[in-house]
PDB file of C-alpha atoms in Angstrom:
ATOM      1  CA  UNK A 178     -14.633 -19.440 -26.731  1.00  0.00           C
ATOM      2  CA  UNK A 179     -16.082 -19.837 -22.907  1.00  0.00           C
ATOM      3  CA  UNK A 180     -15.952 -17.213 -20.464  1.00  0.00           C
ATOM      4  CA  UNK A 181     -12.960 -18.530 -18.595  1.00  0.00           C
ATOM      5  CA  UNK A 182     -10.953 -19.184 -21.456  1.00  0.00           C
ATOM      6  CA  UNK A 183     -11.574 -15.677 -22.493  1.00  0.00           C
ATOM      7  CA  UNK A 184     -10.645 -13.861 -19.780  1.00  0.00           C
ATOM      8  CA  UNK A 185      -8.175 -16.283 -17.855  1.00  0.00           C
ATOM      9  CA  UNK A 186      -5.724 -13.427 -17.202  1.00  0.00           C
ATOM     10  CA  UNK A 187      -8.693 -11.218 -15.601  1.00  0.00           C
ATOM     11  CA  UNK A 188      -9.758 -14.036 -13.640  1.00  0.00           C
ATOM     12  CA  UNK A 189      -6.188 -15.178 -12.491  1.00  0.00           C
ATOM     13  CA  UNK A 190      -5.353 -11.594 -10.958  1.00  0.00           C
ATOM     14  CA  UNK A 191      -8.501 -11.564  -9.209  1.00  0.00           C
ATOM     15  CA  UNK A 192      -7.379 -14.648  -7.972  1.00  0.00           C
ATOM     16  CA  UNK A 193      -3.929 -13.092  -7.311  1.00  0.00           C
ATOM     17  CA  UNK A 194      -5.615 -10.343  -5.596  1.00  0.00           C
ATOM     18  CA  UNK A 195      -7.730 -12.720  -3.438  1.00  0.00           C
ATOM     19  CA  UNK A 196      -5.372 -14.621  -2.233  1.00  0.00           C
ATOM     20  CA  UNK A 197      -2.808 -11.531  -1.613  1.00  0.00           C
ATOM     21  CA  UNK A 198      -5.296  -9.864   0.601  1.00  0.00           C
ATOM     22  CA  UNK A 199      -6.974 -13.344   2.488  1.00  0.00           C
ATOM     23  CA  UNK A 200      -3.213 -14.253   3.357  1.00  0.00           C
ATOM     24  CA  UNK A 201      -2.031 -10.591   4.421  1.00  0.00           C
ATOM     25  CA  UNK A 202      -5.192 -10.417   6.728  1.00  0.00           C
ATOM     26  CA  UNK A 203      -4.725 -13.932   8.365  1.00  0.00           C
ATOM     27  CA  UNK A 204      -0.513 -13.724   8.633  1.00  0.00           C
ATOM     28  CA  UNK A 205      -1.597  -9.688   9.991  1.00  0.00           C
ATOM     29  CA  UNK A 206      -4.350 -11.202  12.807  1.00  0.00           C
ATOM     30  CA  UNK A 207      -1.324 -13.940  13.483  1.00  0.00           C
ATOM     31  CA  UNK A 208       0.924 -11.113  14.739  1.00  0.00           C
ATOM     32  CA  UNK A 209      -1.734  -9.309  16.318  1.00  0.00           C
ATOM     33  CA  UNK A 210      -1.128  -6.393  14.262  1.00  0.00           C
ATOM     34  CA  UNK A 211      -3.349  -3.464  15.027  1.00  0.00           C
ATOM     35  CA  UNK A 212      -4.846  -3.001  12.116  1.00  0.00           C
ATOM     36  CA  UNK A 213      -4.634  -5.688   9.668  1.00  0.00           C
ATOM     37  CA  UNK A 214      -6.671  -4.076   7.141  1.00  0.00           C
ATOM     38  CA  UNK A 215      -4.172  -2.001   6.443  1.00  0.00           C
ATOM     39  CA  UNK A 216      -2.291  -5.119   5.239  1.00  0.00           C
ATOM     40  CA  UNK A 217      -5.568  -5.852   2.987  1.00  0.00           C
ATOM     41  CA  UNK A 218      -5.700  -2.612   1.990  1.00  0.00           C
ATOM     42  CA  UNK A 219      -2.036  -2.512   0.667  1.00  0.00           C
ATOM     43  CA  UNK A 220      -2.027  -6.546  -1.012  1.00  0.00           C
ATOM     44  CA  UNK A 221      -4.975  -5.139  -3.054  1.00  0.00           C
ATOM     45  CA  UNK A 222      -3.056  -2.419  -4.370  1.00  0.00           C
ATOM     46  CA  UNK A 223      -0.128  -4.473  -4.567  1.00  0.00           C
ATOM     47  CA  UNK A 224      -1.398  -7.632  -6.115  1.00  0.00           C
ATOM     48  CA  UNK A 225      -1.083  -7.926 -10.284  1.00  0.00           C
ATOM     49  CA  UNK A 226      -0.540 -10.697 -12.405  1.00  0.00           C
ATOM     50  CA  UNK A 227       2.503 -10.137 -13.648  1.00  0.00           C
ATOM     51  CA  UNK A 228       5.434 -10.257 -11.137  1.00  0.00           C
ATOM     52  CA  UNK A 229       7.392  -7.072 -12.566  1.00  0.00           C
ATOM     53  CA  UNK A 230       4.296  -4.678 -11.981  1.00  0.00           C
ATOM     54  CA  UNK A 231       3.627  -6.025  -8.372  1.00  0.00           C
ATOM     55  CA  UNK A 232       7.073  -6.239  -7.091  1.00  0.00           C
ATOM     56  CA  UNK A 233       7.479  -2.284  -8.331  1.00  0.00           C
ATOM     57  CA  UNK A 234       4.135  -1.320  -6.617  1.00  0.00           C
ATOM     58  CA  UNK A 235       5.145  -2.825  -3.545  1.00  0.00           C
ATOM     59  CA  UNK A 236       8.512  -0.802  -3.573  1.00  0.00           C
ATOM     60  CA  UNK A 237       7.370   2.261  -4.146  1.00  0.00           C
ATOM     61  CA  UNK A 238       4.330   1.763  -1.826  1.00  0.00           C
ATOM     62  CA  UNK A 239       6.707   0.576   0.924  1.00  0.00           C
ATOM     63  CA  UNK A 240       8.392   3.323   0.597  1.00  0.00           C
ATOM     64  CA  UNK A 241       6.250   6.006   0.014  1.00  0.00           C
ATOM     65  CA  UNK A 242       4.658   4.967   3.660  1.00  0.00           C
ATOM     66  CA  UNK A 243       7.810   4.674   4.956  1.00  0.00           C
ATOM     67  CA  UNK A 244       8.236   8.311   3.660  1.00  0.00           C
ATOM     68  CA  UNK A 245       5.089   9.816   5.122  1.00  0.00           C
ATOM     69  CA  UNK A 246       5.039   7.986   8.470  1.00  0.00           C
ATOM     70  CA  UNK A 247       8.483   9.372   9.173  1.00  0.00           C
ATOM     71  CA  UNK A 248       7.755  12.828   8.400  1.00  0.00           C
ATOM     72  CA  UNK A 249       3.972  12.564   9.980  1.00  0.00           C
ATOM     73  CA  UNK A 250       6.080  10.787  12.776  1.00  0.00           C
ATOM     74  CA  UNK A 251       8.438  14.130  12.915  1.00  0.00           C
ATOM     75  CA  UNK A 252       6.081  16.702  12.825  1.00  0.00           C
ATOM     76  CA  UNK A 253       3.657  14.787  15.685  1.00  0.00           C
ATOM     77  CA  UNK A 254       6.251  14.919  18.322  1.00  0.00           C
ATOM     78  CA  UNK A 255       5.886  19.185  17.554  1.00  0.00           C
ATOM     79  CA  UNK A 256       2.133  18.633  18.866  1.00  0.00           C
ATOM     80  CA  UNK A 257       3.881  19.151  22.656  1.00  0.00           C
ATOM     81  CA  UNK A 258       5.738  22.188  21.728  1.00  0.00           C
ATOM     82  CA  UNK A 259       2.431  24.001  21.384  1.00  0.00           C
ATOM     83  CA  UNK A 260       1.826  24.671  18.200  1.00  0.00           C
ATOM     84  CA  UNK A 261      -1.999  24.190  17.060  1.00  0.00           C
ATOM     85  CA  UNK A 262      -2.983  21.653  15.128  1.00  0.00           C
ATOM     86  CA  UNK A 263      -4.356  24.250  12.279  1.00  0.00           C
ATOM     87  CA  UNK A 264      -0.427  25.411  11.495  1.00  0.00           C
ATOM     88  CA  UNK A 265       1.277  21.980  11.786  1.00  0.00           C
ATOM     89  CA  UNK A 266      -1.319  20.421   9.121  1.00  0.00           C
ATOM     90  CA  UNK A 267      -0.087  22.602   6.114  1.00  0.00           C
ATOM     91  CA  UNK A 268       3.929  21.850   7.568  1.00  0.00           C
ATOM     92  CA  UNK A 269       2.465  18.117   6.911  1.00  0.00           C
ATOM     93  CA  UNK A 270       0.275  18.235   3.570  1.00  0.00           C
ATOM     94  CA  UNK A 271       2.431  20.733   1.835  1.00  0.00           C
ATOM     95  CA  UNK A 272       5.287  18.565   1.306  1.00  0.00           C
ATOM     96  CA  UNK A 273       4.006  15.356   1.022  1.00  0.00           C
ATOM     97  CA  UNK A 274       1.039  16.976  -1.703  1.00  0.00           C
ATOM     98  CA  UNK A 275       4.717  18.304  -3.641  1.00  0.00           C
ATOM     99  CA  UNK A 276       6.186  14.913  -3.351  1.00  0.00           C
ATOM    100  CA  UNK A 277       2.866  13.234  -4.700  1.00  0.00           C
ATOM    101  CA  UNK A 278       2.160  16.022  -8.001  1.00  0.00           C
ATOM    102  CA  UNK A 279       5.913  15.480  -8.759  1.00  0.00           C
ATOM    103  CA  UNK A 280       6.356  11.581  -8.123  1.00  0.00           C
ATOM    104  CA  UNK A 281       2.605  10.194  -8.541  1.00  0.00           C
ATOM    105  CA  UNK A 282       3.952   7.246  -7.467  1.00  0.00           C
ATOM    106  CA  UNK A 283       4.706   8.047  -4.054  1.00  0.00           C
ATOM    107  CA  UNK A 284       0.927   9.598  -3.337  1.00  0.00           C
ATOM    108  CA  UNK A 285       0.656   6.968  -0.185  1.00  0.00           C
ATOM    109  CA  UNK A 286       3.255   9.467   1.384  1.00  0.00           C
ATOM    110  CA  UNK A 287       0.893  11.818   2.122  1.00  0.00           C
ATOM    111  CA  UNK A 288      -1.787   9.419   3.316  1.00  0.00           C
ATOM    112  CA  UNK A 289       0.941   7.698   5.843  1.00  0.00           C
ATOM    113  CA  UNK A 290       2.280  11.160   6.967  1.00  0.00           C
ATOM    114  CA  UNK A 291      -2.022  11.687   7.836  1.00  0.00           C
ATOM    115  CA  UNK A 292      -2.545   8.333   9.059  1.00  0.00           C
ATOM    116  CA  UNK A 293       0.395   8.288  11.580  1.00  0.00           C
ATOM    117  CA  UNK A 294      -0.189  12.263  12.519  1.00  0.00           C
ATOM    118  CA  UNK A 295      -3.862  11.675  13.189  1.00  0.00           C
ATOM    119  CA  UNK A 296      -3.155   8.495  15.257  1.00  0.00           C
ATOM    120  CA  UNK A 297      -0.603   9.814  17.121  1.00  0.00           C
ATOM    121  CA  UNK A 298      -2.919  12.781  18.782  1.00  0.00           C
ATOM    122  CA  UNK A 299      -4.006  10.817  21.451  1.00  0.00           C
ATOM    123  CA  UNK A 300      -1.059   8.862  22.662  1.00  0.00           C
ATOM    124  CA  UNK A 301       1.746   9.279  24.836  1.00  0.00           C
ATOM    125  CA  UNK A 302       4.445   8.019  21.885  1.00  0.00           C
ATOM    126  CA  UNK A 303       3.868   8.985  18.411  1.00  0.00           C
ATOM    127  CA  UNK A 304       6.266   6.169  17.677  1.00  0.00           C
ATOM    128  CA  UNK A 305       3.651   3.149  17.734  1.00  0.00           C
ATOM    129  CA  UNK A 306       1.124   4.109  15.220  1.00  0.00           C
ATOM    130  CA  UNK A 307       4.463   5.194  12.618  1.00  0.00           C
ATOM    131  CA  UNK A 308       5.672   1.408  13.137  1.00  0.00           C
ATOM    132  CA  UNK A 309       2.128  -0.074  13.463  1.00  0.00           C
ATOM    133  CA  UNK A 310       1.257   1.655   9.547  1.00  0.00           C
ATOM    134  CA  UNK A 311       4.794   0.784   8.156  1.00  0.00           C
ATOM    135  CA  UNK A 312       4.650  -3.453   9.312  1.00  0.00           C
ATOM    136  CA  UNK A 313       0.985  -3.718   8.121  1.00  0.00           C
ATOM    137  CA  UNK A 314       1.513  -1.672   4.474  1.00  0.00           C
ATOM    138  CA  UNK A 315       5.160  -3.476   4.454  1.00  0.00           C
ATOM    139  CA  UNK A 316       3.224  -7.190   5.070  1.00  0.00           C
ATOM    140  CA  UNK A 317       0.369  -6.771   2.628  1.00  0.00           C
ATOM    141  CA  UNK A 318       3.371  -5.208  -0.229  1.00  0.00           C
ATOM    142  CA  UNK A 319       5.138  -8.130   0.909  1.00  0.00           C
ATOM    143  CA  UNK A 320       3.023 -11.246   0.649  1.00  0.00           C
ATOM    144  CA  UNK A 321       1.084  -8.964  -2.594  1.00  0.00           C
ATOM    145  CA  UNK A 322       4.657  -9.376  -4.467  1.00  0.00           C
ATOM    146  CA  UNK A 323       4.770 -12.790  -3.484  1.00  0.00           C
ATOM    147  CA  UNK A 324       1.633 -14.218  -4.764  1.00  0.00           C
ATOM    148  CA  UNK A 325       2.506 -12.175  -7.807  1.00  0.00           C
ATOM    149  CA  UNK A 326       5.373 -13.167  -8.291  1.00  0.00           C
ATOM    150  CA  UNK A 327       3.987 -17.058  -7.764  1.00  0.00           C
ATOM    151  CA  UNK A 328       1.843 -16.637  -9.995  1.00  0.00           C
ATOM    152  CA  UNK A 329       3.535 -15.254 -12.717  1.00  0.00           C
ATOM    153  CA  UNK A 330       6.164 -18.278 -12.295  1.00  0.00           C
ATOM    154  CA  UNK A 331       3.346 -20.503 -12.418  1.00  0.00           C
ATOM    155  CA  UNK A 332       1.078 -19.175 -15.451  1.00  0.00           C
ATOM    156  CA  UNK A 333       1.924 -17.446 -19.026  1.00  0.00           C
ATOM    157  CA  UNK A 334       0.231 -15.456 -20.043  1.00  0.00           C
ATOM    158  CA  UNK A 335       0.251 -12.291 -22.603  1.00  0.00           C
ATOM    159  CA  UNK A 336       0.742  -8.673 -21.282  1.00  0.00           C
ATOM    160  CA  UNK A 337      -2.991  -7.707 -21.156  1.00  0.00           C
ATOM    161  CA  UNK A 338      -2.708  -4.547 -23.425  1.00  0.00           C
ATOM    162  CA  UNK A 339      -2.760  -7.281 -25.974  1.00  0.00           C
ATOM    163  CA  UNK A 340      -5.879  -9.100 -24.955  1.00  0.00           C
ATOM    164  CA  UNK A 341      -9.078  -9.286 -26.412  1.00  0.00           C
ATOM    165  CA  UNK A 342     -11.644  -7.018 -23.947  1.00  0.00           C
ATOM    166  CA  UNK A 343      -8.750  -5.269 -21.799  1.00  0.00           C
ATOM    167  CA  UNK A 344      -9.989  -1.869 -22.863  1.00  0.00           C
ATOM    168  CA  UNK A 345      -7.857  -1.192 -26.274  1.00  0.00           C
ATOM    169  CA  UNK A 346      -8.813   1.863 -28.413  1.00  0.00           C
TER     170      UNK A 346
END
């Protein structure tokens, strides 16, 4: 059996995964996004072979950074009120960390809420770097499902568990 026939699952998802991020960078630099590697970032979390798995990443990362830029969004407009930095960072981690050891799923909450807190130091309105974070991670989830889903219409294949060299016991 050659190579590619062998591992033509492996080699479609990386091809999945390489088109998800390519696309999400050049659609991201299209709207002049600020940073479109977030996008990237996201579609190669995102992007899996089989439609189900991608489409449910893409939720719950969409809404897990949806989640943490609206609470690192809430507690960066306290910044004026004159509380130091120092205090306001547990008021930030603390429940986002919770929400990530109880719904591992959601761990990009606590990144967003960091991302969109950090960004926001410098800047008259917090507001832009909350909406900035949520259009590039909701893009790259976006065209990552996509793809996925794509190529899952396009190619069948067996759930990898079942494949010769995908790591069984």
């Amino acid at each position: 059996m050659s190579f590619f026939a062998r591992y033509k699952a492996e080699l479609l998802e990386t091809l999945a995964i390489v088109l998800a991020t390519v696309l999400s960078y050049l659609i991201a630099r299209a709207l002049n996004l600020a940073e479109p590697f977030w996008a990237v970032i996201t579609a190669a979390i995102v992007a899996r072979l089989t439609a189900r798995v991608a489409v449910y990443a893409a939720v719950y990362r969409l809404a897990a950074t949806l989640a943490g830029a609206i609470y690192g969004l809430l507690l960066a407009f306290a910044r004026p009120s004159g509380l130091p930095e120092p205090l306001l960072l547990p008021l930030l981690v603390a429940p986002l960390g919770l929400l990530a050891v109880f719904q591992p799923r959601l761990r990009a909450a606590l990144i967003a809420g960091i991302i969109v807190f950090s960004a926001a130091a410098h800047l008259d309105t917090p507001v832009a770097p909350a909406l900035a974070r949520i259009m590039e991670v909701g893009l790259g989830a976006v065209v990552a499902a996509a793809i996925s889903v794509l190529f899952g219409l396009i190619f069948t294949l067996p759930p990898r568990k079942t494949r010769p060299g995908a790591g069984n016991p």
